[in-house]
Tab-separated table of C-alpha atoms in Angstrom:
chain	number	residue	atom	x	y	z
A	478	VAL	CA	104.995	199.797	101.035
A	479	ALA	CA	106.403	199.939	104.587
A	480	ALA	CA	103.578	202.226	105.724
A	481	GLN	CA	101.029	199.489	105.024
A	482	GLU	CA	102.124	197.335	107.993
A	483	PHE	CA	102.158	198.521	111.598
A	484	ARG	CA	103.438	196.689	114.683
A	485	VAL	CA	102.703	198.042	118.152
A	486	ALA	CA	103.947	196.538	121.431
A	487	LEU	CA	101.423	196.471	124.284
A	488	SER	CA	102.500	195.834	127.867
A	489	SER	CA	99.869	193.325	128.930
A	490	PRO	CA	98.124	190.522	127.015
A	491	PRO	CA	94.382	189.834	127.202
A	492	ASN	CA	93.365	186.612	128.906
A	493	SER	CA	90.470	186.340	126.449
A	494	ILE	CA	89.341	188.013	123.218
A	495	ASP	CA	85.643	187.439	123.973
A	496	PRO	CA	84.501	191.096	124.260
A	497	HIS	CA	82.043	190.214	127.054
A	498	PHE	CA	84.291	187.964	129.182
A	499	TYR	CA	86.302	190.234	131.469
A	500	ASN	CA	86.169	193.943	132.245
A	501	LEU	CA	89.952	194.284	132.214
A	502	ALA	CA	91.839	196.992	130.295
A	503	PRO	CA	94.076	194.661	128.205
A	504	ASN	CA	90.986	192.709	127.083
A	505	VAL	CA	88.942	195.829	126.345
A	506	ASN	CA	91.845	197.442	124.486
A	507	VAL	CA	91.974	194.548	122.000
A	508	SER	CA	88.165	194.486	121.646
A	509	GLU	CA	88.130	198.173	120.678
A	510	HIS	CA	89.985	197.370	117.461
A	511	ILE	CA	87.394	194.839	116.279
A	512	PHE	CA	84.080	195.597	118.024
A	513	GLU	CA	82.156	198.778	118.823
A	514	PRO	CA	79.735	200.027	121.493
A	515	LEU	CA	76.757	202.282	120.834
A	516	VAL	CA	78.715	205.284	122.151
A	517	ARG	CA	82.377	205.618	123.120
A	518	MET	CA	84.932	207.880	124.759
A	519	ASN	CA	87.237	210.105	122.717
A	520	ALA	CA	90.896	210.772	123.611
A	521	ASP	CA	89.798	213.218	126.346
A	522	SER	CA	87.213	210.821	127.852
A	523	GLN	CA	84.196	212.663	126.442
A	524	ILE	CA	81.237	210.657	125.123
A	525	VAL	CA	80.903	210.651	121.332
A	526	PRO	CA	78.745	208.663	118.886
A	527	ALA	CA	79.873	205.200	117.771
A	528	LEU	CA	77.343	202.690	116.342
A	529	ALA	CA	74.579	205.036	117.474
A	530	GLU	CA	74.632	208.210	115.380
A	531	SER	CA	72.085	209.888	117.669
A	532	TRP	CA	69.968	209.363	120.790
A	533	ARG	CA	67.215	211.084	122.732
A	534	LEU	CA	65.147	210.761	125.895
A	535	VAL	CA	61.605	209.890	124.766
A	536	ASP	CA	60.465	210.302	128.387
A	537	PRO	CA	62.358	210.209	131.745
A	538	LEU	CA	62.414	206.386	131.637
A	539	THR	CA	62.984	205.733	127.915
A	540	TRP	CA	66.164	206.196	125.868
A	541	GLU	CA	66.006	205.880	122.070
A	542	PHE	CA	69.038	205.182	119.872
A	543	LYS	CA	69.383	205.500	116.093
A	544	ILE	CA	71.961	203.110	114.603
A	545	ARG	CA	74.085	204.279	111.687
A	546	ALA	CA	72.609	203.264	108.339
A	547	ASN	CA	76.108	202.382	107.054
A	548	ALA	CA	77.256	200.382	110.101
A	549	LYS	CA	78.075	196.857	108.933
A	550	PHE	CA	79.719	193.790	110.439
A	551	HIS	CA	82.897	192.510	108.822
A	552	ASP	CA	80.920	189.859	106.908
A	553	GLY	CA	78.980	192.660	105.150
A	554	SER	CA	75.726	192.266	107.098
A	555	ASP	CA	74.016	195.289	108.644
A	556	VAL	CA	74.350	196.046	112.368
A	557	THR	CA	70.743	195.978	113.550
A	558	ALA	CA	68.826	196.742	116.725
A	559	ASP	CA	68.337	192.984	117.095
A	560	ASP	CA	72.130	192.455	117.226
A	561	ILE	CA	72.378	195.054	119.980
A	562	VAL	CA	69.629	193.404	122.036
A	563	TRP	CA	71.381	190.052	121.529
A	564	SER	CA	74.725	191.488	122.669
A	565	PHE	CA	73.219	192.977	125.813
A	566	ASP	CA	71.406	189.705	126.567
A	567	ARG	CA	74.647	187.753	126.114
A	568	VAL	CA	76.592	189.693	128.781
A	569	PRO	CA	74.949	188.093	131.870
A	570	THR	CA	75.309	184.572	130.411
A	571	ILE	CA	79.130	184.591	130.388
A	572	VAL	CA	80.517	181.737	132.485
A	573	ASN	CA	83.460	182.123	134.928
A	574	SER	CA	84.034	185.818	134.278
A	575	PRO	CA	86.559	187.209	136.810
A	576	GLY	CA	85.069	190.708	136.371
A	577	ARG	CA	81.680	191.010	134.750
A	578	PHE	CA	80.155	193.721	132.537
A	579	ASP	CA	76.679	193.183	134.070
A	580	VAL	CA	76.885	196.348	136.159
A	581	TYR	CA	76.553	198.472	133.004
A	582	ILE	CA	73.236	196.968	131.870
A	583	LYS	CA	71.465	196.467	135.215
A	584	ALA	CA	69.567	199.747	134.929
A	585	ILE	CA	67.883	198.553	131.712
A	586	THR	CA	64.549	196.875	132.531
A	587	ALA	CA	63.349	196.362	128.934
A	588	LYS	CA	64.719	196.523	125.389
A	589	GLU	CA	62.437	197.383	122.493
A	590	VAL	CA	63.289	197.007	118.802
A	591	VAL	CA	61.381	199.823	117.063
A	592	ASP	CA	62.780	198.958	113.618
A	593	ALA	CA	66.032	197.537	112.207
A	594	LYS	CA	67.959	200.728	112.991
A	595	THR	CA	66.067	202.054	116.044
A	596	LEU	CA	65.981	200.688	119.548
A	597	ARG	CA	64.753	201.791	122.964
A	598	PHE	CA	65.914	201.038	126.494
A	599	LYS	CA	63.530	201.332	129.443
A	600	THR	CA	64.655	202.017	133.022
A	601	ALA	CA	62.770	201.682	136.314
A	602	THR	CA	63.883	205.135	137.485
A	603	PRO	CA	65.474	208.085	135.687
A	604	TYR	CA	69.034	207.011	134.822
A	605	PRO	CA	71.390	209.862	133.886
A	606	LEU	CA	74.410	207.540	133.536
A	607	MET	CA	73.001	205.535	130.628
A	608	LEU	CA	75.430	206.893	128.021
A	609	SER	CA	78.451	206.440	130.292
A	610	ASP	CA	77.520	202.806	130.907
A	611	LEU	CA	76.936	202.045	127.235
A	612	THR	CA	80.564	202.860	126.393
A	613	SER	CA	81.491	199.512	128.001
A	614	ILE	CA	79.241	197.087	126.060
A	615	PHE	CA	80.501	195.826	122.686
A	616	VAL	CA	78.119	194.709	119.951
A	617	VAL	CA	78.474	191.279	118.332
A	618	SER	CA	76.509	189.631	115.499
A	619	ARG	CA	73.589	187.465	116.649
A	620	LYS	CA	73.851	185.343	113.503
A	621	LEU	CA	77.553	184.594	113.993
A	622	THR	CA	77.767	184.229	117.795
A	623	THR	CA	74.628	182.328	118.824
A	624	GLY	CA	75.702	179.305	120.838
A	625	LEU	CA	79.374	180.331	121.027
A	626	SER	CA	81.303	180.125	124.307
A	627	THR	CA	84.251	182.230	125.427
A	628	ASP	CA	86.538	179.358	124.404
A	629	ASP	CA	85.034	179.518	120.896
A	630	PHE	CA	85.856	183.242	120.712
A	631	ASN	CA	89.414	182.545	121.870
A	632	ALA	CA	89.678	180.031	119.023
A	633	GLY	CA	88.682	182.799	116.586
A	634	LYS	CA	85.005	181.933	116.093
A	635	GLY	CA	82.524	184.811	116.196
A	636	MET	CA	85.288	187.425	116.036
A	637	VAL	CA	83.326	189.489	113.521
A	638	GLY	CA	82.700	193.019	114.705
A	639	SER	CA	81.937	196.348	113.046
A	640	GLY	CA	85.150	198.124	114.061
A	641	PRO	CA	88.074	199.541	112.062
A	642	PHE	CA	89.951	196.210	111.907
A	643	LYS	CA	89.040	192.640	111.009
A	644	PHE	CA	90.334	189.791	113.137
A	645	VAL	CA	92.922	187.419	111.647
A	646	ARG	CA	94.653	185.505	114.454
A	647	PHE	CA	95.143	185.330	118.232
A	648	ALA	CA	98.334	183.741	119.596
A	649	ARG	CA	97.876	183.750	123.372
A	650	ASP	CA	100.407	185.904	125.285
A	651	ASP	CA	102.141	186.735	122.010
A	652	ARG	CA	100.061	188.686	119.479
A	653	VAL	CA	96.778	189.536	117.785
A	654	GLU	CA	96.886	189.995	114.010
A	655	LEU	CA	94.419	192.294	112.254
A	656	VAL	CA	93.696	193.684	108.787
A	657	ARG	CA	92.046	196.986	107.892
A	658	ASN	CA	88.270	197.017	107.455
A	659	ASP	CA	88.000	198.954	104.203
A	660	ALA	CA	84.190	199.061	104.544
A	661	TYR	CA	84.369	200.795	107.948
A	662	TRP	CA	81.786	203.582	108.398
A	663	GLY	CA	84.291	205.897	110.128
A	664	ASP	CA	87.826	207.121	109.431
A	665	LYS	CA	89.858	204.351	107.800
A	666	PRO	CA	93.033	203.264	109.626
A	667	ALA	CA	96.345	204.375	108.092
A	668	PHE	CA	97.676	200.813	107.910
A	669	GLU	CA	96.472	197.752	105.978
A	670	LYS	CA	97.867	195.182	108.391
A	671	VAL	CA	98.351	195.552	112.155
A	672	THR	CA	100.040	193.305	114.696
A	673	LEU	CA	99.377	193.897	118.402
A	674	ARG	CA	102.459	192.390	120.076
A	675	PHE	CA	102.423	191.652	123.814
A	676	ILE	CA	105.792	192.450	125.401
A	677	SER	CA	105.457	192.622	129.170
A	678	GLN	CA	109.034	193.497	130.125
A	679	PRO	CA	109.500	197.300	129.800
A	680	ALA	CA	113.188	197.065	128.825
A	681	THR	CA	112.351	194.467	126.175
A	682	ARG	CA	109.634	196.735	124.748
A	683	VAL	CA	112.082	199.621	124.408
A	684	ALA	CA	114.719	197.324	122.888
A	685	ALA	CA	112.177	196.093	120.318
A	686	LEU	CA	111.420	199.690	119.306
A	687	LEU	CA	115.100	200.632	119.044
A	688	ALA	CA	115.797	197.485	116.984
A	689	LYS	CA	112.830	198.376	114.700
A	690	ASP	CA	111.117	195.063	115.531
A	691	VAL	CA	108.038	197.181	116.359
A	692	ASP	CA	106.949	200.621	115.174
A	693	ALA	CA	105.471	201.886	118.460
A	694	ILE	CA	105.219	200.982	122.141
A	695	GLU	CA	102.962	201.946	125.037
A	696	ASN	CA	103.978	202.463	128.691
A	697	VAL	CA	107.459	203.798	128.035
A	698	PRO	CA	109.317	202.979	131.266
A	699	THR	CA	110.162	206.043	133.324
A	700	ALA	CA	113.873	205.125	133.330
A	701	ASP	CA	113.950	205.373	129.505
A	702	ILE	CA	111.886	208.522	128.973
A	703	LYS	CA	114.889	210.909	128.786
A	704	ARG	CA	116.650	208.641	126.315
A	705	VAL	CA	113.547	208.233	124.137
A	706	ARG	CA	112.794	211.971	124.148
A	707	GLU	CA	116.322	212.738	122.936
A	708	ASP	CA	116.388	210.107	120.171
A	709	LYS	CA	115.835	211.939	116.848
A	710	ASN	CA	114.541	208.705	115.269
A	711	LEU	CA	111.657	208.518	117.748
A	712	ASN	CA	108.513	210.485	118.578
A	713	PHE	CA	107.369	210.628	122.236
A	714	VAL	CA	103.877	211.600	123.508
A	715	SER	CA	102.429	211.516	127.032
A	716	LYS	CA	99.289	212.473	128.933
A	717	PRO	CA	98.088	212.322	132.575
A	718	SER	CA	95.680	209.398	132.908
A	719	TYR	CA	92.531	208.766	134.909
A	720	ARG	CA	93.927	205.472	136.258
A	721	VAL	CA	94.303	205.403	140.007
A	722	ILE	CA	96.805	202.932	141.461
A	723	TYR	CA	95.494	201.682	144.809
A	724	LEU	CA	95.831	199.112	147.597
A	725	ASN	CA	93.082	196.782	148.785
A	726	PHE	CA	92.740	194.805	152.020
A	727	ASP	CA	90.836	191.568	152.627
A	728	GLN	CA	87.945	192.249	155.029
A	729	ARG	CA	87.095	188.646	155.982
A	730	GLU	CA	87.379	187.281	159.552
A	731	LYS	CA	90.485	185.274	158.645
A	732	SER	CA	92.785	186.017	155.744
A	733	PRO	CA	95.096	183.501	154.046
A	734	TYR	CA	98.287	185.577	153.878
A	735	VAL	CA	98.243	187.316	157.283
A	736	THR	CA	100.285	185.218	159.704
A	737	ASP	CA	102.220	185.337	162.966
A	738	LYS	CA	106.021	185.263	162.946
A	739	ALA	CA	105.909	181.440	162.845
A	740	GLY	CA	103.818	181.495	159.656
A	741	ASN	CA	100.476	180.486	161.208
A	742	VAL	CA	97.361	182.203	159.826
A	743	LEU	CA	96.059	184.614	162.472
A	744	GLU	CA	92.687	183.672	163.960
A	745	LYS	CA	91.633	187.314	163.806
A	746	ASN	CA	92.411	189.250	160.619
A	747	PRO	CA	94.189	192.508	161.647
A	748	LEU	CA	93.312	194.074	158.282
A	749	ARG	CA	89.703	194.396	159.511
A	750	ASP	CA	90.877	196.825	162.207
A	751	PRO	CA	90.627	200.499	161.096
A	752	LYS	CA	93.634	201.334	163.322
A	753	VAL	CA	95.777	198.780	161.479
A	754	ARG	CA	94.667	200.046	158.058
A	755	THR	CA	95.338	203.638	159.158
A	756	ALA	CA	98.815	202.622	160.328
A	757	MET	CA	99.519	200.960	156.967
A	758	ASN	CA	98.284	204.072	155.178
A	759	LEU	CA	100.477	206.396	157.273
A	760	ALA	CA	103.504	204.187	156.590
A	761	ILE	CA	103.338	204.870	152.838
A	762	ASN	CA	105.405	207.731	151.449
A	763	ARG	CA	103.467	208.579	148.303
A	764	GLU	CA	105.668	211.523	147.368
A	765	ALA	CA	108.738	209.261	147.436
A	766	ILE	CA	106.979	206.800	145.119
A	767	VAL	CA	106.077	209.622	142.704
A	768	THR	CA	109.516	211.257	142.643
A	769	ARG	CA	111.889	208.292	142.994
A	770	ILE	CA	110.063	205.364	141.378
A	771	MET	CA	107.750	207.148	138.932
A	772	GLU	CA	110.309	209.908	138.201
A	773	GLY	CA	107.536	212.496	138.219
A	774	MET	CA	105.266	210.589	135.800
A	775	ALA	CA	102.482	210.367	138.411
A	776	GLU	CA	100.419	212.500	140.791
A	777	ALA	CA	99.959	211.424	144.423
A	778	THR	CA	96.318	211.349	145.527
A	779	ASN	CA	93.797	210.524	148.231
A	780	ASN	CA	90.884	210.576	145.757
A	781	MET	CA	89.304	207.888	143.627
A	782	LEU	CA	89.515	209.879	140.390
A	783	PRO	CA	91.241	213.028	139.051
A	784	SER	CA	90.116	216.579	139.833
A	785	THR	CA	88.735	217.012	136.299
A	786	MET	CA	86.159	214.240	136.761
A	787	PHE	CA	82.672	214.028	138.293
A	788	GLY	CA	82.940	212.832	141.906
A	789	TYR	CA	86.304	214.309	142.933
A	790	VAL	CA	86.350	215.501	146.576
A	791	PRO	CA	88.586	218.603	146.981
A	792	GLU	CA	89.220	218.320	150.736
A	793	LEU	CA	90.652	214.783	150.536
A	794	LYS	CA	94.327	215.741	150.641
A	795	VAL	CA	97.269	213.409	150.016
A	796	VAL	CA	98.135	211.424	153.165
A	797	LYS	CA	101.532	212.475	154.530
A	798	ALA	CA	103.865	209.673	155.597
A	799	ASP	CA	104.151	209.316	159.399
A	800	PRO	CA	106.021	206.085	160.296
A	801	GLU	CA	106.202	206.985	164.003
A	802	GLY	CA	102.460	207.601	164.213
A	803	ALA	CA	101.906	204.375	162.246
A	804	ARG	CA	103.985	202.323	164.694
A	805	LYS	CA	102.061	203.786	167.645
A	806	LEU	CA	98.717	202.899	166.046
A	807	LEU	CA	99.866	199.291	165.507
A	808	VAL	CA	100.789	199.016	169.195
A	809	ASP	CA	97.428	200.558	170.193
A	810	ALA	CA	95.688	197.973	168.001
A	811	GLY	CA	97.450	195.170	169.911
A	812	TYR	CA	100.196	194.357	167.399
A	813	LYS	CA	103.357	195.628	169.144
A	814	ASP	CA	105.270	192.730	167.547
A	815	GLY	CA	103.614	193.313	164.181
A	816	PHE	CA	102.696	190.385	161.915
A	817	ASN	CA	103.686	188.789	158.618
A	818	LEU	CA	101.938	189.678	155.372
A	819	VAL	CA	102.128	188.773	151.694
A	820	LEU	CA	101.515	191.700	149.334
A	821	HIS	CA	100.255	190.520	145.929
A	822	GLY	CA	100.173	192.469	142.684
A	823	PRO	CA	100.996	192.472	138.979
A	824	ASN	CA	104.486	192.993	137.570
A	825	ASN	CA	103.551	193.757	133.951
A	826	ARG	CA	100.389	195.848	134.001
A	827	TYR	CA	101.029	199.314	135.463
A	828	ILE	CA	104.007	201.631	135.209
A	829	ASN	CA	106.724	200.333	137.576
A	830	ASP	CA	104.192	198.141	139.395
A	831	GLY	CA	106.816	195.642	140.594
A	832	LEU	CA	109.017	198.427	141.987
A	833	ILE	CA	106.049	200.055	143.753
A	834	LEU	CA	105.179	196.738	145.441
A	835	GLU	CA	108.753	196.379	146.724
A	836	ALA	CA	108.788	199.977	148.016
A	837	ILE	CA	105.502	199.554	149.920
A	838	ALA	CA	106.724	196.274	151.423
A	839	GLN	CA	109.796	198.090	152.771
A	840	MET	CA	107.652	200.918	154.159
A	841	TRP	CA	105.404	198.450	155.971
A	842	ALA	CA	108.408	196.485	157.255
A	843	ARG	CA	109.678	199.662	158.931
A	844	ILE	CA	106.576	199.809	161.142
A	845	GLY	CA	106.739	196.115	162.077
A	846	ILE	CA	104.673	194.444	159.338
A	847	ASN	CA	107.069	191.945	157.792
A	848	THR	CA	105.917	192.033	154.167
A	849	ARG	CA	106.836	189.641	151.372
A	850	VAL	CA	105.993	190.625	147.785
A	851	ALA	CA	104.354	188.069	145.490
A	852	ALA	CA	104.258	189.696	142.041
A	853	SER	CA	103.085	187.916	138.890
A	854	PRO	CA	101.860	188.726	135.357
A	855	MET	CA	98.433	190.378	135.282
A	856	ALA	CA	96.803	187.411	133.542
A	857	ASP	CA	97.781	185.211	136.515
A	858	PHE	CA	97.257	187.790	139.240
A	859	ALA	CA	93.844	189.251	138.299
A	860	PRO	CA	91.814	186.029	138.812
A	861	ARG	CA	93.391	185.671	142.273
A	862	VAL	CA	91.581	188.782	143.547
A	863	SER	CA	88.303	188.157	141.684
A	864	ILE	CA	85.115	187.829	143.756
A	865	GLY	CA	84.928	184.161	142.811
A	866	ARG	CA	88.373	183.298	144.185
A	867	LYS	CA	89.536	185.855	146.810
A	868	ASP	CA	93.009	184.401	147.291
A	869	ALA	CA	94.921	187.404	148.670
A	870	SER	CA	95.138	189.518	151.818
A	871	ALA	CA	96.638	192.782	150.573
A	872	TRP	CA	97.219	193.743	146.960
A	873	LEU	CA	97.934	196.515	144.483
A	874	LEU	CA	95.711	197.223	141.483
A	875	GLY	CA	94.760	200.056	139.160
A	876	TRP	CA	91.367	201.303	137.987
A	877	GLY	CA	90.614	203.586	135.068
A	878	PHE	CA	87.365	205.559	135.276
A	879	VAL	CA	86.297	204.933	131.695
A	880	THR	CA	82.854	206.487	132.185
A	881	GLY	CA	84.363	209.794	133.332
A	882	GLU	CA	82.517	209.723	136.677
A	883	VAL	CA	83.024	208.064	140.053
A	884	SER	CA	80.053	205.672	140.219
A	885	TYR	CA	81.885	203.429	137.737
A	886	GLY	CA	84.364	202.596	140.487
A	887	LEU	CA	81.928	202.767	143.394
A	888	ARG	CA	79.622	200.196	141.814
A	889	ALA	CA	82.317	197.732	140.764
A	890	LEU	CA	85.079	198.062	143.376
A	891	VAL	CA	83.571	198.948	146.747
A	892	ALA	CA	79.802	198.382	146.675
A	893	CYS	CA	78.536	195.439	148.742
A	894	GLU	CA	78.392	192.365	146.527
A	895	ASN	CA	74.936	192.149	144.961
A	896	LYS	CA	74.684	189.965	141.892
A	897	GLU	CA	71.085	191.003	141.153
A	898	ARG	CA	72.048	194.665	140.904
A	899	GLY	CA	75.470	194.044	139.379
A	900	PHE	CA	77.251	195.687	142.335
A	901	GLY	CA	80.646	194.660	143.698
A	902	THR	CA	81.679	192.819	140.534
A	903	ASN	CA	85.352	193.628	141.253
A	904	ASN	CA	85.115	193.772	145.056
A	905	GLY	CA	87.581	190.990	145.878
A	906	ALA	CA	88.139	192.547	149.316
A	907	SER	CA	84.619	191.728	150.633
A	908	TYR	CA	84.351	195.380	151.721
A	909	CYS	CA	80.773	196.429	152.505
A	910	ASN	CA	79.403	199.651	153.951
A	911	PRO	CA	75.599	199.849	153.518
A	912	LYS	CA	75.628	203.621	154.101
A	913	MET	CA	77.978	204.055	151.106
A	914	ASP	CA	75.706	201.860	148.981
A	915	GLU	CA	72.651	203.876	149.984
A	916	LEU	CA	74.244	207.155	148.878
A	917	MET	CA	75.537	205.629	145.644
A	918	ILE	CA	72.138	204.134	144.735
A	919	LYS	CA	70.401	207.477	145.355
A	920	GLY	CA	72.968	209.168	143.131
A	921	LEU	CA	72.442	206.730	140.272
A	922	SER	CA	68.866	207.906	139.746
A	923	GLU	CA	69.338	211.607	140.625
A	924	VAL	CA	68.944	213.694	137.462
A	925	ASP	CA	69.995	216.973	139.114
A	926	ASP	CA	73.776	217.127	138.525
A	927	ALA	CA	74.550	219.134	141.680
A	928	LYS	CA	72.559	216.799	143.912
A	929	ARG	CA	74.045	213.723	142.233
A	930	LEU	CA	77.557	215.109	142.709
A	931	ALA	CA	76.924	215.708	146.434
A	932	LEU	CA	75.639	212.137	146.900
A	933	PHE	CA	78.610	210.603	145.067
A	934	GLN	CA	81.090	212.791	146.976
A	935	ASP	CA	79.606	211.662	150.296
A	936	ALA	CA	79.939	208.047	149.126
A	937	VAL	CA	83.611	208.641	148.233
A	938	ARG	CA	84.250	210.213	151.657
A	939	ILE	CA	83.010	207.026	153.320
A	940	VAL	CA	85.254	204.796	151.190
A	941	ILE	CA	88.359	206.918	151.809
A	942	ASN	CA	87.671	207.418	155.520
A	943	ASP	CA	87.147	203.659	155.976
A	944	GLN	CA	90.664	203.200	154.519
A	945	ALA	CA	89.730	199.771	153.226
A	946	TRP	CA	90.718	201.058	149.787
A	947	LEU	CA	93.866	203.203	149.637
A	948	PRO	CA	94.524	205.402	146.583
A	949	LEU	CA	98.234	205.976	145.881
A	950	HIS	CA	98.603	207.972	142.661
A	951	PHE	CA	97.386	208.645	139.124
A	952	GLN	CA	99.941	207.478	136.598
A	953	SER	CA	100.802	209.338	133.402
A	954	SER	CA	100.803	207.386	130.166
A	955	ALA	CA	103.587	207.559	127.605
A	956	TRP	CA	103.975	206.237	124.067
A	957	ALA	CA	107.012	206.154	121.775
A	958	MET	CA	107.050	205.462	118.043
A	959	ARG	CA	108.981	205.948	114.810
A	960	ASN	CA	109.490	209.631	114.128
A	961	ASP	CA	107.314	209.538	110.979
A	962	ILE	CA	104.275	208.447	113.008
A	963	ASP	CA	102.118	210.397	115.473
A	964	TYR	CA	99.551	209.382	118.113
A	965	ALA	CA	96.791	211.291	119.886
A	966	ALA	CA	97.567	210.404	123.531
A	967	ARG	CA	94.534	209.250	125.510
A	968	THR	CA	93.401	209.944	129.078
A	969	ASP	CA	92.180	206.326	129.309
A	970	GLU	CA	95.654	204.954	128.456
A	971	ARG	CA	94.233	202.880	125.608
A	972	THR	CA	96.483	202.148	122.668
A	973	HIS	CA	94.476	202.125	119.447
A	974	ALA	CA	96.310	201.080	116.280
A	975	HIS	CA	93.704	203.016	114.275
A	976	ALA	CA	94.711	206.272	116.027
A	977	PHE	CA	98.339	206.132	114.855
A	978	LYS	CA	98.800	208.303	111.765
A	979	MET	CA	101.600	208.970	109.318
A	980	LYS	CA	102.894	212.512	109.852
A	981	ALA	CA	101.982	215.005	107.151
A	982	GLY	CA	104.391	214.997	104.226
A	983	ARG	CA	105.687	211.509	104.950
C-alpha cells in the first residue's frame, strides 16, 4: 500500500546521529524520531509530557518525575530511572562536541533513583527552568550504549531509543531510514517505513516533490511558494518560527579574516570597537531583506526571541538602515578607508541564507567594508565557529529558542565561556560581559516570574546594546506535501515524520 511508505526531504543533514553529540537543529531533528526526552515541546512550543507522565516539586530544591509504565526501548526493555541517570551522566563525557548539551544539566547537583519508574533531581538553588531544560536531553539505554563512542553511534550501534520510529540505516549526507515502532506508548505513526532524505539545494527539493521522488519537503523556498500554493496536487502549510537569524563578530584582539586592503591581518581587530559594530548594524537594511529576499516570509527584529516568548523586550525596535550615518561612524572610529572582511555562513541551513549573506556583503561594501562571502554547507560551517575552533571574524547563524524563554540563548550564545557552569557553549565570538552574566545567573534561580522576566530583559538589553550580536529577522517555516497528506506546522521548525497524517477519507 502506497500509504505505508513515506519519504520526506530535509534541507540539512546531521553531522552525527549520536543524540548527545551536538546541539544543532538537524541533529536534534533526526534524534526526535528515535529517542525521547522526559518532557518535550508541542507544535506551539508548550511543554508536554514525554517519557515522564507526571512531575512535582517535592520541595524548592527537589524535582520528582514519574516515568510511563509502558515506555519501552525498541529492544522491548523497560525505560527505567537508571537509564535516565545514565543518559544525563553521558552528556558531559562526549568528546569533540562543537556545541554541547551540558548547559541543560548543570543545575542538577544530584540524581536519585527512587524506584525503577521514579527519579528525583536535586538543585543547589530553586530552578524554575528545569522542565524547559529537560526538553533537550534524550534518553538512551544504559545496557546498549555503555562504552559506545559517537563514532559507534554513527555506525548504527546503540541507536535504540523509545521513540515512534526504530533506526534502520544512516547514509551520511544522504538519508536516514526508519521503521515504525508498533510498540510505541504514544500515537502510532501513519507510515510503516520512513526515509529522511537530505536535499540541501532548495530547487532540487522542490523538483523532487514535483517528480514524486519524495512525498513532502521542508523549507519551501520563497521563490516557489506561489507556485506550490497554486498546485492542486500539493498541500502547503506555514507558520512563523521562533528562529532568529543573526550576525556575530569575533571579539578577540586580532581576527583572522579582518585585513587591510593588501590582505594583511590587522594588528587591532576593528570588530572590537562598538563604533564599528554600530556602523555595520546601521548599514543593514532589514526591511529590504524581508521584502525582497524573504518575500515577506520573515519578520525584521532587534530582539533575541519573538514577542510571544518569555524575555522579549518591547522597546527594542528594528534598527533602521542609515548608510550615511554608518560611514561617518567608521571614519570616527579611524577607518576612513575601511577594511577587508570575510563574511562566513551556511548556504543550506536557513531560508535563503546564501542570498542574505550576499546582500549583507553588498550593504557593508557601500560603507567602505570590502566584504567577501564564504558560504558552505552547515555541516562544514558550524564547526568553524565552535568555541573549540573559532575560525571566523564575522558570520551569520540562526538560533531557535526551543525552551520557549530567552535564557536558552543567553546561556549558550552570549554568556562568558564557563565550562564548569555550562555557559557559552556556542559562544564562538568570545563575547563576554560580566554584568550580563550576573543578571542572567540571578534570573535562573528567581522563582517569581515577574522578577525573573525583568532580570532576563535587562540581560537582553545589554547584549543588544553591545551590538556584538545582531538580530536580523525571524523566519517563517513552510512545508509542502502530497495533497492527501497534512502536517501540523511547528513553531520550532522541526519536521517530524510521525506528525504527517493521511487526510480524512483518503
